[in-house]
Every structure is written in C-alpha cells, then in structure tokens.
Amino acid sequence: MTVPTQTSPQPGPATANDVVLTVDRLNVMYQVDNPVHAVKDVSLTLRRGEILGLAGESGCGKTTLAYAINRLHKPPAEVTSGSITFHDRGGRDIDLLALENEELRAFRWSKLSMVFQGAMNALNPVISIRAQLEDVLTTHEPKMSKQQRRERCAEVLRLVGVDPARMNSFPHEFSGGMRQRVMIAMALLLDPQVIIMDEPTTALDVVVQRGILQEILRLRDELGYAVIFITHDLPLLLELSDRIAVMLKGEVVEYATAEQIYRLPAHPYTRRLLDSFPSLTGDRGAFLRTGESSARDHATEPDPTKGKRP
Amino acid sequence: MTTLEVRDLVKDFPVRSGLRRSTLRAVDRVSFTLVPGRTVALVGESGSGKSTVARMIARLERPSSGRIQAVKSDGQGVSDREYRDHVQMVFQDPFASLNPFHSIEHHLARPLKLHGRGGDRAETRRQVEQLLERVNLTPAEDIAQRRPHELSGGQRQRVAIARALAPGAQVVVADEPVSMLDVSIRLGVLNLLARLQREDDLAVLYITHDLATARHFSDDILVMYRGRVVERGPADDVILNPQHPYTQLLASAAPNPDARGRSRFTAPTEAERAAFGQRAYDHNLGSWVTPDGTPTSEGAPGRERVG
Amino acid sequence: MRYYARKIGFYLVALWAALTLNFLIPRLMPGNPVDILMAKLQQRGGVVDPEARRSYELLLGANTDEPLLSQYFSYLGNMARGDLGVSVSAFPAPVSDVIWQSLPWTIVLVGIATLISFVLGVVLGALVGWRRGTWLDSLVPATTVLSAVPYFWLALILAAIFASALRWFPLLGGYDVSLMPGWNWEFISSAVYYGTLPALTIVISSVGGWLLGMRNMMVSTSSDDYILTAQAKGLREGRIMTRYAARNAVLPSVAGFAISLGFVVSGSIVTEQVFSYPGIGSKLLQAVQNNDYALMQGIFLVITVAVLGANMIVDLLYGVIDPRTRVGN
Amino acid sequence: AAGCTGSANNGGGGAGGTDADTLIVYTGQAGDWQINFNPYSPTMLEGPGTIFEPLFYYNNLSDSEPTPRLGTDFSWNEDGTELTISLRSDATWTDGEPFTAADVEFTLDMVAENPTLNSTGYAGDAEAVDDTTVRITFEEPAYMEEAQILGKLFIVPEHIWADLEDPATNVMENPVGTGPFTLGQFTPQAFTLTANPDYYDGEPALKNVRYVALSGNQSGADALSAGTIDWQTGPVPDIANVSENYPGYEAITVPMNQTTLMTCSNAEMGCTGPQTDQAVRQAIYYAIDRTQLNALAFENTSSEISPGFALLERDAEYISDQLPEPTAPMSPDTARSDELLQGAGWTKGGDGIYAKDGERLSLTVKVVAGWTDYITAVDTMAQQLKAAGIELVAQQVSWNEWSDARGRGEYQLLIDSLYQGPAADPYFLYSYFFSSDTTAPVGEVAQPNFARYSDPAVDEALAALKSINPEDTAARQAQFDVIQTRIAEAMPYIPVLTGGTTSEYHAEKFTGWPTLDNLYAIPAVWSRPDQSQIFLNLKPAS
Amino acid sequence: MTNLTPLTEIADEGAPRAEATAPTAPAKAPRRSGARSLLPRWSPRLAIGLGLVGAISLFGLIGPFLVGDPNAISNIGLAGPSGEHLLGTTQTGQDVLAQLAHATRGSLQIGLLVGVLATALSALFGIIGGYVGGFVDELFSLLSNVMLVIPGLPLVIVISGFVPAAQRGWWTIALVLAITGWAASARVLRAQTLSLRNRDYVAAARVAGERPWRVVSVEILPNLLPVLASQFVFAVIAAILSEAGLSFLGLGASNSSTLGTMLYFAQNGFALQREAWWWFAPPGLLIALFGCGLSLINFSIDEIINPRLRTATAAKRSARKTTRSTAA
Ligand SMILES: Nc1ncnc2c1ncn2[C@@H]1O[C@H](COP(=O)(O)OP(=O)(O)OP(=O)(O)O)[C@@H](O)[C@H]1O
Ligand SMILES: Nc1ncnc2c1ncn2[C@@H]1O[C@H](COP(=O)(O)OP(=O)(O)OP(=O)(O)O)[C@@H](O)[C@H]1O
Ligand SMILES: [Mg+2]
Ligand SMILES: [Mg+2]
Ligand code: NI
C-alpha cells in the first residue's frame, strides 16, 4: 500500500506569503518496546485562511501529527526526522522543532492554538471558565489590564455564541456543545494564525455538531485563521474543508482538494472510506440488505445516479 | 418466530435537583411492534430515550407503565422465564460489553448453558465454534480461546452479536451497535447483522442517530424526540419525505458532501424545540397524530418544511 | 439542599450508632469500676470494709441492678445534657473536667503535626508526581519505608538519639513544669519546644502516606486532557503544576485529611505514651485500664464528634474546592 | 492569680537545672494529674503526712516506737477498749486557726460515720476530753486498730470540713492542713509542695517538692537518666549499678511484700483444679529455683521468704521455731517434689508431666499483662517446674480481669504479692489473707483472702491476738506459732520470694535519705505518710 | 470520589482496533492474556518487594523449626550477639533469634488473618452493597461509614479487653483488628463496584440471564482482584503495625508471641536504655522491612489498577534511553 505521496498537491499556486505552515517529511516514532512509526514522511502545507481536512481511521496517526506540529508530544513519542516551519505574518519563518523552552511557550497559542479531541475534558473542572480564559492572557499578554482582559474574554465568548454572563461558571455547568464552544473561544483569544482542531465534534449530537461547524466556518471567514481539521468523518470534511489529506497507517496516502477527493478518489483506501458512509438521500437499492459482500461489490460498481466515480 | 409488542411504554426517572425531587420522563408512551424478518430503526438525538427503550426491552430496567409482550409464532405469549431465550441485546460499546477477564468461549458458552442449549462440554464447544463461524470469526477454535483485548473492535462486536444469538433469540435489540467502531468496519458489522437477520428471520430493533444507516438498514423508522415518537413510517418515507420539523432538522444537520458551502441548517430556537414534541407524524396513516398515536385533524406545527 | 439533609441525616445516625456502641462496649467489659478504687484504698493498708465498698458503688452509680434499657435511656439523656458523669479513675472529678484538661494538648500537638505532615506530603507529592522520572522519585520508597516502621519504635529511637543522647530536645512532658500554664511567651515557647520532637516523629512517620497518595494522583492527573490544553496554551510550568495538576490532584487527599483529622485524638495514644505528653490519649488508656466507663464514654464521644465534625467541615469545604459537588444552579 | 504562687523556681528549662532546694519526685503513677488533695479520696494525689498529718507516724519497717506528729502520747486502758491520746498544743492550720482536740474528734467521728471515708471499718467513738486530749472508746478490745487509727487517719480542720457538703467527693483544691508542707502551684503535669514556714517544728530545710507526671516506668527511667527527677520508686535498667550509671544517684531496696503464687486452694469453697491438692502446692514450692528466679525476673532485688510469711528482718523475732524450715529453699529440690507428688498419687506421664486419674498436672497462672517482672517470673517458673513434671501455662490478662478473677476465686494460680498492715506486725498480714472472715465462696468477692483459706485453728489464733496486749509478746508468739505452722503446711499462698521495693534518689543534691542502716521510713515516694518523714529529714547538700 | 480509573482501561488501552477477521494475531506486539494481565509487571521494585516479603515469610515459616525454644531461660541475660546466640539474648537469657522467628510467625499469622478477614468483610459490604444498590447499599454504606467514624484503636483496646482471657490469643486480636479495619476498603470497593456494575458486560451478563450471585462472583469479582489485592496488602501492613502498637500499650496479643509483644518486652526490659540494640532493633526492623516489601509490591499492583501510573514508568524508561531529538 505504499503509494508515493504527492508532497504538494498544489490545487492553486502557493506563494511564500500565502503559506502559514509547512510540514516537510515529518516522521514520528513511539519509542516503546516495539517502536511504532506513527507518522511516516508526512509533508503538508497549510495556506492562510484555509481549512485543511485530515481524515483517516482510528490510530492512523492524526493526533500524533497534530501534537508534533505543536511540539506537544511527550516521550515515548519522538520526532525522528523532518521539519515543521511556521511562516509568521511578518514573513519571519519559525523552525518549530528548534524552539527552546521559553520561545516555544510564547509561540504556543499565540500563533497556533488547538482544540482537542476530548474537549469535554480539556477544561480544568475546578476553576472557572473565566480564570481559564484569563490565564492565557495573563501569561501571553502580561501588560493587559484587568479590565481589558475581561473585555477580551467576553468578546471571544460572544464570538462563539456563549453568553459572557456565564463566564464565572464552571465547566460542569455547561453542556458538551457549550464546552466545545468555550474551547474554541479560548483558541481564538490571541488571534492565532492557525488552529488545529482534533475531532472537535465527534462526541456531540449531529444537531449540535452542525451548529459548531457553522460557527467555525463563520469565524474563519471573519478572522481569517487557517484550520487543520481532524476527523474520521469524511463526508463532513468534504462538506467543510478546502483540501483534504487522507492518512493511512501514518502515511498521507492522498492529498487533494475536497472536490477532487469526492469526485475522483485516487487511492483505493479513500474509496473505501467514502463507501463507508452511505448517502442519506441516495438510492437505497440493494445496497446493504443483500449481504455482506455486496458492500464491497458496490464499491467497485459505478453509481450513475450520483456520478461520483469515474 | 417471535413478535415483540411494545405498548404505551413509559419510563420515569427520579431526578433530584436541589430540594425538589421531580421525575424525568425519559420515555413517553412509546408503542411499536417488532415483527420477524423486519428491522425497525429508532433514531433521535442524544438523550431522547432510545437506550432506555432498549434497556426496558432487555429487562435491564423496569417500565414505569406500559407493556412489553413477546408473542410466539403460535400466538402464545412468552413467559417471564423464557423471555431471555427470545429477546437479546447487542450493546453499543464492544470494548465494554465483553468482560476483559474471560475468554471468548466463556462469553458464548454461558448463554448456551443458561438457556439449555449447551449439552455436554464438547457439544457446547462445538456450538460455540459454530456461532463464531456464523459471525465470520475464523478459525473459530483460535478465536474462542482468546480474550477480548486480543480482538479488534469489529471482531468484538461480532462476538457480541454471536452472544446475543446464542440463546436462540428471535428478537434482537441493537443499541448503536457500530457507533464505537471505526468508519471502515461499520458497514461490515451492519451487513453481518443484516445477513443473520435474513437467515433467521429475526425481528431487529436498530437504534442509532445516524439517519443514513437507519434508512439503508431498516424497514421502518421511528424518530424519537425527548421521549416521544414524533414521526414513524417506512424508512424511505421518513427520510426522503420527512413531515415532522424535527426529522427535517436532523436530516439537514447530517453532513452532506453535495451540499458544500450551502448548508440548509439553522439551529432551532428553544420555542421551536418545545413545539417539536407536541405532535407526531405517522407515514403509515399519512396523517398527524398525537405522540401516543391518536390521529388528530390538525396541520403541521412549527415551521414549514425548508427546501 | 437535599444533599445536605442527607448528610446531616447520616451524621445523626452515625452519632447515634456511635453513642450506642459507646454505651454497650464498656458494659460488656469484665470487672467492676469500683474495684480500681478499692485497690487504691487497699494500697494504703488494711482490708477494705464491705460497707466502704458499697458506699462507693452507690456513689458511682455502679450498681448494676438497673435494667440495661433504662440505663441506656438515662445515658442518652445525660449525653444530651452534656453530663458525662464522674470519672472513676480520677474520682471524684467529672469526666468533662478530665477531658477538658487534656484535650487541648492533643489537639494542638497532634493536630498541628498532622497538618504539617499533610501539607508537606501534598507539596512534596505534587512535586514528585510532576517531575516523575527524576531523582525525586527515590523519595517515594524512602518515605514509605518510614511509614512502615512501627511508630512507637521510631519515636523511641528518635527520642533516644535527639533527646537522650544529643539533648537537643527535652525527653518528656508537654512543657517546662516549673512554668505555670498561661498565655505568656515563656510558657508557649516552652510548650513549642517540648512539642517539637513528638510532632517531628508524627510528621516523619505519616508524611509518606500523603506523599504517595498525592504523587499517584498527580501522575494520573498529569495525563488528563486539561493539562495538555494548559501546555498548549503556553502557560508556565509552575502555573500548570499548581493551578491545573495539583489543584485537581489534591482533592482526594483533602477528603483523606478530614478522616485523619478525626483520628488525631485516638492516634495520639502512642505518642503520648512515648513522650509522657499530657493529652487525651493517655486518658483513654487510663480509662481502659481502670474500667473507667464514664471517662471512656466521654472520650469516645469526643472522638466521634471530632471525626464527624471534621468530615462535616470537609463536606462543606469540598463544595468550595471542588465546584462539581456544589449543588444548585 | 496564676503568678502569685510562683516561688523562686523559675530557673532552668528542660533537662536539668532546677533549684537546689527543690526535690523533684515521680511516684510511678502513669498519666498526668487531676487535682485532688482530699486525703480520704482513693485517687488523692498527695497530702497525707505532708499537708495533713496523722497523730503518730508508724514505721512499717521496724518495730520501733511510733513517732509523735500531732499526738504526743497515747495509752490503752486495761482491756483495750479505750485509747487516750494527748495532742500537741502548738500546731496551727495553715490558714492561721489553731489546731485543737476538737479537730481530732471531728475527723474521727467523720470517718466513723461516713462509710465512704471509712475504708477499714473504724468503729470507735471519739471524744475531746480537753483541748489537748482525745479519748476513743471501742466496744471490744481494739489493740490491733491502734496503728490504723493513729497512723493512717489524717486530721483535717473542723472549721473547713464541717461545712463541706460531701467530704468524700470534695477534691480539696486548696488544702488546709497542719503539715510541714502546703500546696504550691498546681498544673496537670506537675505540682509543688512548699515548705510551711509556720510549721510547729520549724520550717523544713527542704523548701520545695515538685511532683511530676510521667507515663510510667520507662519514662521514669528516662527522666532519671536525663537528671530531671531526684527521686522515684520504680525499676531502672541495671538496678545493681545505679550509682555508676547515674552519677550522683543512689538506689535503695527494701523487702516489703511477699511475692506468692496464689492458689484457689479450698475445694470446699468451690475451687477446682490440681492446685486444690496440698501436695501439688508443696511440690511447686520445692521445685522453684529461687536464686535463678531472683536473678532473671527481679534483678536480684528480691530476697528470701519465710513459709510462715513473717518478714525475715522486721519480724525476725516472730518467726516460729516450730517451722520445719525458717526460709524457703533457694535452690530447687525436685526429689522432694517428686516424692510429694508420688505420695499423693500422681504419676509421671510420657510427656514428663505428672498426671492423676487422667488429668495432667497442668495449671494456668493468671498474670497482669504489663507486669513484666511477674510475667518473666511466671515464664521462668514454668521452665523450672517443667523439669519437675509440673506444667504452668501463663495467661496474661488485663488488671481488671485479673482482679475480678482473683476476687471471685475463678483461677487456678495467679501471681501477686501479700501486703503488710499499718504497723510492723505480722498480725495484719495474717488477718488479711488467712482469716475466714475475709474470704468468700468461689463466685463471690473475697477481700482479700483470695486463696479461700479457712482453718479454725488459725481463726482462733487471730481472735486471740486481737485481745492480747501487744506488750505481752510471749502470749502473742504462741498464737503466731500456730498460724505459721498451719499456713506453711497448707500453703494456700505458695511463697516465692520477698519482693524488694527499689527507689533511686539524688544523694548528691540532698542528704538525709533513709539507708539500709537507718530505715527511719519506707523509702518509697508513694508510701504515705512515710514520704513526709523523709522530706522532713532531707537537707540540700549545698 | 475515587482516584482509581476503571479497570477495563487495562484491556482497552492501545488495543488494536483495525478490523481483522483473518486469523492473524493483532497487529501490535502480543499482549499478555487476561488473567496474566492482572499480574504485576516485573520491575526492580517488585523484585525487591517480593524478595523482602518472601524472605521474611520464609523466616517466619521455617525459622521456628530451626531455632531453639524461644522461652528457654538461661542465666546469661542481655548478652550481645555471639556465636551461640546469633542475635544475643534477652534480659532473661532467652535467645533473641529464636524469639524473632516465633514472633515473626505470630505477626505474620495476625497479618494474614486480618488481611483475609478484613478483605472478605470489605468485599462483602462493598461489593454486595455496590452491586445490589438501594436500601441494602444505603445500609451497608452507613455501616461502613459508622465504622470509619468510630475510632479504631480505642475500639480495639476496648474489645480486646472484652474477650475472655482463656480464648484470648493472636487470633482474637486479629479478629478485632479485622472488624475495625474493613470499612475504608469497603468504600473503595463499593466505588469500584458501582462503576463496574454499569459496565455493559455486566448488563450483558444479566441479559444473558445470569443470576445475581454469579454476576457478582464471576463477572465483577475477577475485575476487582487487583483492588482486592491492594486492599489486602494494606490490611496486612496495617494489622501488623496496629498489633505492634497495641502490644506496645500492653493491650496486644498477650498470650502469644508476636513482633509487637517482643518489642513490648524489650521496651519493658529497658532494652533501649541498656543499649541492647540486638533485642530492640530486630523486631522493629523486621516489621519495617516487611511493610516496606509489601508497599513495594503494592506499587506494582497500583500500576495495574491505575494504568496511567504504569505508562508513566514506561515513559520514564524510554526517556532515559533516547535523547530527545525535538530538543535539537
Ligand atoms: N504513548 C504511546 N505509546 C505507543 N504507541 C502509541 C502511543 N500513543 C499512540 N500510539 C500509537 O500511535 C499510533 C497513532 O496514534 P494517534 O493517537 O495519533 O491516532 P489517531 O489517528 O489520532 O487515532 P484516533 O482517531 O483514535 O484519535 C497508533 O497506532 C497508536 O497505537
Ligand atoms: N438511570 C437513570 N437515571 C436518571 N436518568 C436517566 C437514567 N438513564 C437515563 N436517564 C435519562 O433519560 C434520558 C434518556 O436517556 P437515554 O440513554 O435513553 O438516551 P439515548 O437516546 O440513548 O441517548 P444517546 O444517543 O446519547 O445514547 C436522558 O435524559 C438521560 O439523562
Ligand atoms: Mg486522535
Ligand atoms: Mg443511548
Ligand atoms: Ni469517586
């Protein structure tokens, strides 16, 4: 299955100014008794304001990649080779792997923030939302006055549709969807250029999920940050993102625009993934009810009604 | 052949908030019938009471009122003692529904023994292997000796299905049987369930919140909202021609690659949400009814259908 | 509110159960409280006259002809009125006097020592748990060895070294006996000086438990998502450790602290024995050895109330430090 | 008011450094103090002799004349039914009131009328003849009551005590007495007795006595080695070498009480077990290796014992020459014990233990848990008796249980000691432990004839002794002969050794301590009023 | 309220999820099978712990047969270690080593019995209460809470005074310690059971028609084994220490020989003051070493109960092994 990856699908011309993050042949290993090569030779570019989807089944290395980009990986995880470069707004290039403690700390969240897989648990249960929001500001913007801080927190909460009046509440007093919104608000606090979202809506109800996704899109349009959106729900990515990278066992096996992936999936694995999501309104036919093998058969059959296959 | 009739099922949970003790009606006057050879899907948002219905059917929870009656093909009711021979359940999480301490064989041999289908040791073993083969877990001898953590999620869920079939159950309740599985293996497990259903003429209650698989996998769909069934009917009718605003909302929220950038979704207001539960649509009757199934003459509540 | 009603209900039932046990247990013990007084009289020579014995029995209400049930009710009535009766071993002092005289010593010595050991253990545990894998980890086995040592053995050896041999600390007692107890600097400093070694032994032998518990919780907490979030937020190490990790990890220890506070009284018996400390523990021992029912019951009451009180305080405190337990909203 | 009483003793702190004229003592009692200076309270802390005085001081260690305290002289009438006491006229109570015969009359009548105070059943009738004379009348001869009344009843001031609601339960926080000391400051960890400047005999040279509270023998020994106490009665490590181990200190051991293996000996009273067989008791007596026992269990502080239970030194003149042996053998005589047992029908079994009618000669010995010397003694004897074919099984129990079992006679053997009376006269011991009057059937509480010994001959002799004038030694000896030979044969209490009471004292700091040559009082802190005699004799060395 | 993470995480963690109907072994390195996964992982700490506990147990088990009569008295009291008496003699010339062997056995007996009894009691009250729920649970947890509130040591003192002397021996003390020592573990077990009770596999067993006692004993109990083991270890340590404490106060197992009574006699014989370290030190050290060994074993059990602790040590190990390239 070692399909050589296109290092740069380049659906459009990418000027140096345009790109905000470059990942080049990144390798991450878990140095355990039987070392796990969790990320293999992954190369990606992220453009300003772009939503980059990262799809793949559980355990393929999506989270590992995301953590490596933010240098959040801990031993036994280890970046064995490759580079990650952040192209700052001013044009300065930052080699993320070379950042030292204090620089790294200052870099985090101010330029690149994250919304985590289990956002339900990403908030400290015993201190108030406000304290957790202000923590970021006191650390990164020590010069801000108390008043300014409070205003900024209220502002981001308003952005994601949470009533700032509830700022003094504790995480358990919010529903899952609201907590996730608070996390997004927190990610926006310092006006970052990149937000990595690791399965931010997987645990949520479809209706709630939809609401949050709309929020992300709207804010992206307003604020212009780039997003790396990680999920295994390919249809969701197809609807949401500009480009998609499909990962399989640590490798990016397909990297193209959403349109391309939907219409012309090149890799068999991508096709299989697409098939795993029956269309809601599409033809029901004999799709599932004729037995197990039929799903695979169906996968190779052209479906004239949808026209999604060559 | 067993039919399961559910009539006016109600479940109240006591909830304590502050000084007051109130009850939460998790399931409110739900009725349906599971017929051999047919699959009924139960869909609805999180917390709408789907699992509670399933747990009452599996007799893990006692209904507050209402009736659950299994009827044999000869028309006789199933007694309490035999109930579990006839009705079984597949749980949502294959990682939690198998005891990490016991081998796969134990998980299958116990129900066989308990329901008097085991016989001697060799016979039990043979039957266990047969069951494993039926769910495509081969070589059966090897799998039987393993422990749950030595199996993948899909394999475990197959074991869970085999366990539900072990007592010879004719009615199977599957509570979100694939939502914890990886996308690429979900369909495999669902197809297996479908095959077994066809082979044994099972009556299946398929619980999910994924409208797409509900449509493709089942004959009838019930849409639940806050404990009530708000829409029911043949699968295609409900999905392709949803009458109830809540069903419409659900459908519009589902990801749709074709709808790139032009989402039809608008989040409902609380007032709209409150109105959702007031009446229900029955595609079989083709008319609006009260949530407990009595026909009404009124028109559709809430918003007009979008699109 | 219902939560609190339930809690209060629990405390009442527990109190009643404890009171009943307090009543029953001494009555099931062999011997007669008057015997101890008779033995003391006898020590002064002569044969105790049966008349004298009878008059003491009357005086102490130790005649057991009364049915147990009516004894029980009058006992409950007395307890409700705060009348703990007369101590046999300190006859004719009322039990409340005896307890009142010795309780403060125990509370101050053992209470402060327990507090110090808790704080020390939690702080060290947080540090060790946060920096696991460094040399700090070797603290853990070291302190567990110390807590596996029989306390009195350790205390005796430390006393032999620091008091007998090196003479850094006084060996015995609660204060310089040539001083009059009172709120003056001289006395208090003497009490502190005399209390240092006993307190030290308590701290040394109990810090390990806190340390280990906190360390394990800290390790668990360190892998919680919100810690990772905090790191991603670019917060400073120290802040993450204290406000995020330790703040959450300390919760179970606080609950444990409540229970251990309650045992301050009973746990002090051995300490007081080793150091001749004037506390409630030695009174309990005296009560047990002298069949002093009333004193025993009184001390049990104190202990029970202390444990219940400590738990109640922590129940309330828990609402403050762990917002999840707060009711309402 | 806390500071007022503070005399000039705010000197040093912790370890050592106390004023030269303050004697610091530890009584051996565990636990801290609960204030109580009522001399009639069983839980009294201190006072008899020091604050409250008796009429005379009787030295229990030698058969000498009583020392006058508040009394100056006393005399009996012919038949021993009337005791006339002359009192001193120069004594005053510490509150300034004069001491008179009315106080004595009041005290004696108070005791007689108040059973709670009257622990020994004093039944006389006192009458103040004049300011300095009191006469007590009895219904029957009461020679033997003399020491108790004159030596152990402490005179209290009528002008204070007459107003007390209940003298038995009053704790006398501010005791007013005639004694050489008054109560200084009191704290639960220590209290001080201060010399009484107005004492009729002049202010004592010893200015302060501080009693400290410690938690038992261990802490006593520790305090001694730290030099924080000057006098204590209790064991210390390596008793034989106190003067080397604790420079400046000396130790003194006096034989006081006879250690015995008590037996529930009287089958007629309901006792059961092999020990009801006299031969068994005697066999045990002969099989004990007393020399080894003394070395291992008692650090050689015990001494020989007479099977007739007269103290060897003090009562030397009373020891009957009719006894087959005046002292118990110090080395074992298993031939003798074998002979005794076989004579009584016991035969040695395969396990080396005697048996009779299928019953093994196995005896349980109750010993108080915590009395380590006795535990060791029992263990040692068990080893020794095993060689003689007798099995001893030690059973450690709490004091409560032990005293309960002892009182009710529900035991086979137990280890305990016999105690002496108020004066140096073996009569008291015999009347306590060997009289039928002081025993009871098994199941009822005996006080203190725990062995259930009952012998009409002994009872008769005791009755006779009561009415013989103590001056008539020949008449008394005849009775003592009877008693001693009877009890030595029956052996209800198997004599083990005479236990010594050891005290350690700071000889360098104070002079005037009792020595073996001059035992003017029992040198034990807890022995009252002996301690007051010693306080009066002590002088700061510097 | 408990800091223990659910037990199934042991099995879930890192389990292969890739669909593989083929008979191939899972993609990951073969994991230890179910029952064996309940065994602690081998580590130096565990080795030392097992070594200490094993050696001391062996000493208590066969030691008494090898040494002489511990009560045999000789006239050489308080002699230091020598060829004849390897650990010297007591005040009464008894051989310390012989006493130590018998006392170790006595203490181990007490520890073991208390461990078994207290664990059984806590299992009874904790597991049954947690599983059955409702009134029984309320009652049981009230009982254990009351037992927790009622101070243990004084109760032990009082109860041990109550037991008739003739029957009093090491097992009485053990009984008393067990009765007063089960409550805390019952609470932990109850919390665990509550979380296990809601596991799907328990529901599945009920749906399969298993009887309640079988659900408890076959489905729930095995998964509580590590917790029970840890409670047991704690109970043993606590029992030995409490017995020593009681004995020190003179309230212990007076008629039998334990390390506690041995210390008591040493203390009363002024062993410390006479610098007879060979008499005073060994019993205390033995208790300390035994407790230390058990704690070390408990560390390993903790790692089973709380897998996060384990990954921590794994991480530590590899951190030492490899230099972090990310720092470059
Ligand atoms: N601490 C670890 N030690 C060893 N292997 C690990 C560790 N963490 C993750 N892995 C392995 O690394 C691989 C990638 O894991 P990762 O969490 O990045 O997957 P993922 O794509 O995010 O999966 P999911 O969709 O479940 O979140 C997996 O095979 C996983 O088993
Ligand atoms: N044991 C219980 N006690 C109290 N309330 C309960 C209990 N079990 C369920 N509920 C409540 O009943 C309602 C229905 O829950 P149920 O689990 O049936 O929902 P569901 O439709 O299965 O949701 P999901 O899709 O998240 O599984 C919820 O509000 C839930 O909080
Ligand atoms: Mg992930
Ligand atoms: Mg559900
Ligand atoms: Ni908990």
JSON list of N, CA and C in Angstrom, two decimals, chain D residues 198-216:
[
{"chain": "D", "resi": 198, "resn": "ASP", "atom": "N", "xyz": [5.30, 28.17, 108.97]},
{"chain": "D", "resi": 198, "resn": "ASP", "atom": "CA", "xyz": [4.76, 28.23, 110.33]},
{"chain": "D", "resi": 198, "resn": "ASP", "atom": "C", "xyz": [4.67, 26.85, 110.96]},
{"chain": "D", "resi": 199, "resn": "TYR", "atom": "N", "xyz": [5.36, 25.87, 110.37]},
{"chain": "D", "resi": 199, "resn": "TYR", "atom": "CA", "xyz": [5.26, 24.52, 110.89]},
{"chain": "D", "resi": 199, "resn": "TYR", "atom": "C", "xyz": [5.76, 24.49, 112.33]},
{"chain": "D", "resi": 200, "resn": "TYR", "atom": "N", "xyz": [5.05, 23.74, 113.17]},
{"chain": "D", "resi": 200, "resn": "TYR", "atom": "CA", "xyz": [5.37, 23.78, 114.61]},
{"chain": "D", "resi": 200, "resn": "TYR", "atom": "C", "xyz": [6.77, 23.33, 114.90]},
{"chain": "D", "resi": 201, "resn": "ASP", "atom": "N", "xyz": [7.32, 22.51, 113.99]},
{"chain": "D", "resi": 201, "resn": "ASP", "atom": "CA", "xyz": [8.68, 22.03, 114.23]},
{"chain": "D", "resi": 201, "resn": "ASP", "atom": "C", "xyz": [9.71, 22.90, 113.52]},
{"chain": "D", "resi": 202, "resn": "GLY", "atom": "N", "xyz": [9.25, 24.00, 113.03]},
{"chain": "D", "resi": 202, "resn": "GLY", "atom": "CA", "xyz": [10.14, 24.86, 112.26]},
{"chain": "D", "resi": 202, "resn": "GLY", "atom": "C", "xyz": [10.04, 24.55, 110.78]},
{"chain": "D", "resi": 203, "resn": "GLU", "atom": "N", "xyz": [10.30, 25.52, 109.94]},
{"chain": "D", "resi": 203, "resn": "GLU", "atom": "CA", "xyz": [10.20, 25.34, 108.51]},
{"chain": "D", "resi": 203, "resn": "GLU", "atom": "C", "xyz": [11.17, 24.26, 108.04]},
{"chain": "D", "resi": 204, "resn": "PRO", "atom": "N", "xyz": [10.71, 23.29, 107.27]},
{"chain": "D", "resi": 204, "resn": "PRO", "atom": "CA", "xyz": [11.62, 22.23, 106.81]},
{"chain": "D", "resi": 204, "resn": "PRO", "atom": "C", "xyz": [12.74, 22.80, 105.97]},
{"chain": "D", "resi": 205, "resn": "ALA", "atom": "N", "xyz": [13.87, 22.11, 106.00]},
{"chain": "D", "resi": 205, "resn": "ALA", "atom": "CA", "xyz": [15.01, 22.56, 105.21]},
{"chain": "D", "resi": 205, "resn": "ALA", "atom": "C", "xyz": [14.75, 22.36, 103.73]},
{"chain": "D", "resi": 206, "resn": "LEU", "atom": "N", "xyz": [13.95, 21.37, 103.44]},
{"chain": "D", "resi": 206, "resn": "LEU", "atom": "CA", "xyz": [13.57, 21.13, 102.05]},
{"chain": "D", "resi": 206, "resn": "LEU", "atom": "C", "xyz": [12.49, 22.13, 101.69]},
{"chain": "D", "resi": 207, "resn": "LYS", "atom": "N", "xyz": [12.80, 23.04, 100.73]},
{"chain": "D", "resi": 207, "resn": "LYS", "atom": "CA", "xyz": [11.87, 24.14, 100.50]},
{"chain": "D", "resi": 207, "resn": "LYS", "atom": "C", "xyz": [10.72, 23.76, 99.54]},
{"chain": "D", "resi": 208, "resn": "ASN", "atom": "N", "xyz": [11.05, 22.97, 98.54]},
{"chain": "D", "resi": 208, "resn": "ASN", "atom": "CA", "xyz": [10.02, 22.62, 97.57]},
{"chain": "D", "resi": 208, "resn": "ASN", "atom": "C", "xyz": [10.12, 21.15, 97.18]},
{"chain": "D", "resi": 209, "resn": "VAL", "atom": "N", "xyz": [8.95, 20.57, 97.00]},
{"chain": "D", "resi": 209, "resn": "VAL", "atom": "CA", "xyz": [8.91, 19.22, 96.43]},
{"chain": "D", "resi": 209, "resn": "VAL", "atom": "C", "xyz": [8.03, 19.30, 95.20]},
{"chain": "D", "resi": 210, "resn": "ARG", "atom": "N", "xyz": [8.60, 18.96, 94.06]},
{"chain": "D", "resi": 210, "resn": "ARG", "atom": "CA", "xyz": [7.78, 19.01, 92.86]},
{"chain": "D", "resi": 210, "resn": "ARG", "atom": "C", "xyz": [7.47, 17.58, 92.39]},
{"chain": "D", "resi": 211, "resn": "TYR", "atom": "N", "xyz": [6.19, 17.31, 92.28]},
{"chain": "D", "resi": 211, "resn": "TYR", "atom": "CA", "xyz": [5.73, 16.01, 91.77]},
{"chain": "D", "resi": 211, "resn": "TYR", "atom": "C", "xyz": [5.49, 16.17, 90.28]},
{"chain": "D", "resi": 212, "resn": "VAL", "atom": "N", "xyz": [6.13, 15.33, 89.48]},
{"chain": "D", "resi": 212, "resn": "VAL", "atom": "CA", "xyz": [5.92, 15.43, 88.03]},
{"chain": "D", "resi": 212, "resn": "VAL", "atom": "C", "xyz": [5.13, 14.21, 87.55]},
{"chain": "D", "resi": 213, "resn": "ALA", "atom": "N", "xyz": [4.40, 14.44, 86.47]},
{"chain": "D", "resi": 213, "resn": "ALA", "atom": "CA", "xyz": [3.60, 13.37, 85.87]},
{"chain": "D", "resi": 213, "resn": "ALA", "atom": "C", "xyz": [4.34, 12.80, 84.68]},
{"chain": "D", "resi": 214, "resn": "LEU", "atom": "N", "xyz": [4.52, 11.49, 84.70]},
{"chain": "D", "resi": 214, "resn": "LEU", "atom": "CA", "xyz": [5.17, 10.82, 83.57]},
{"chain": "D", "resi": 214, "resn": "LEU", "atom": "C", "xyz": [4.29, 9.64, 83.19]},
{"chain": "D", "resi": 215, "resn": "SER", "atom": "N", "xyz": [4.69, 8.94, 82.13]},
{"chain": "D", "resi": 215, "resn": "SER", "atom": "CA", "xyz": [3.76, 7.92, 81.63]},
{"chain": "D", "resi": 215, "resn": "SER", "atom": "C", "xyz": [4.11, 6.50, 82.08]},
{"chain": "D", "resi": 216, "resn": "GLY", "atom": "N", "xyz": [4.99, 6.36, 83.05]},
{"chain": "D", "resi": 216, "resn": "GLY", "atom": "CA", "xyz": [5.23, 5.01, 83.56]},
{"chain": "D", "resi": 216, "resn": "GLY", "atom": "C", "xyz": [6.71, 4.75, 83.80]}
]
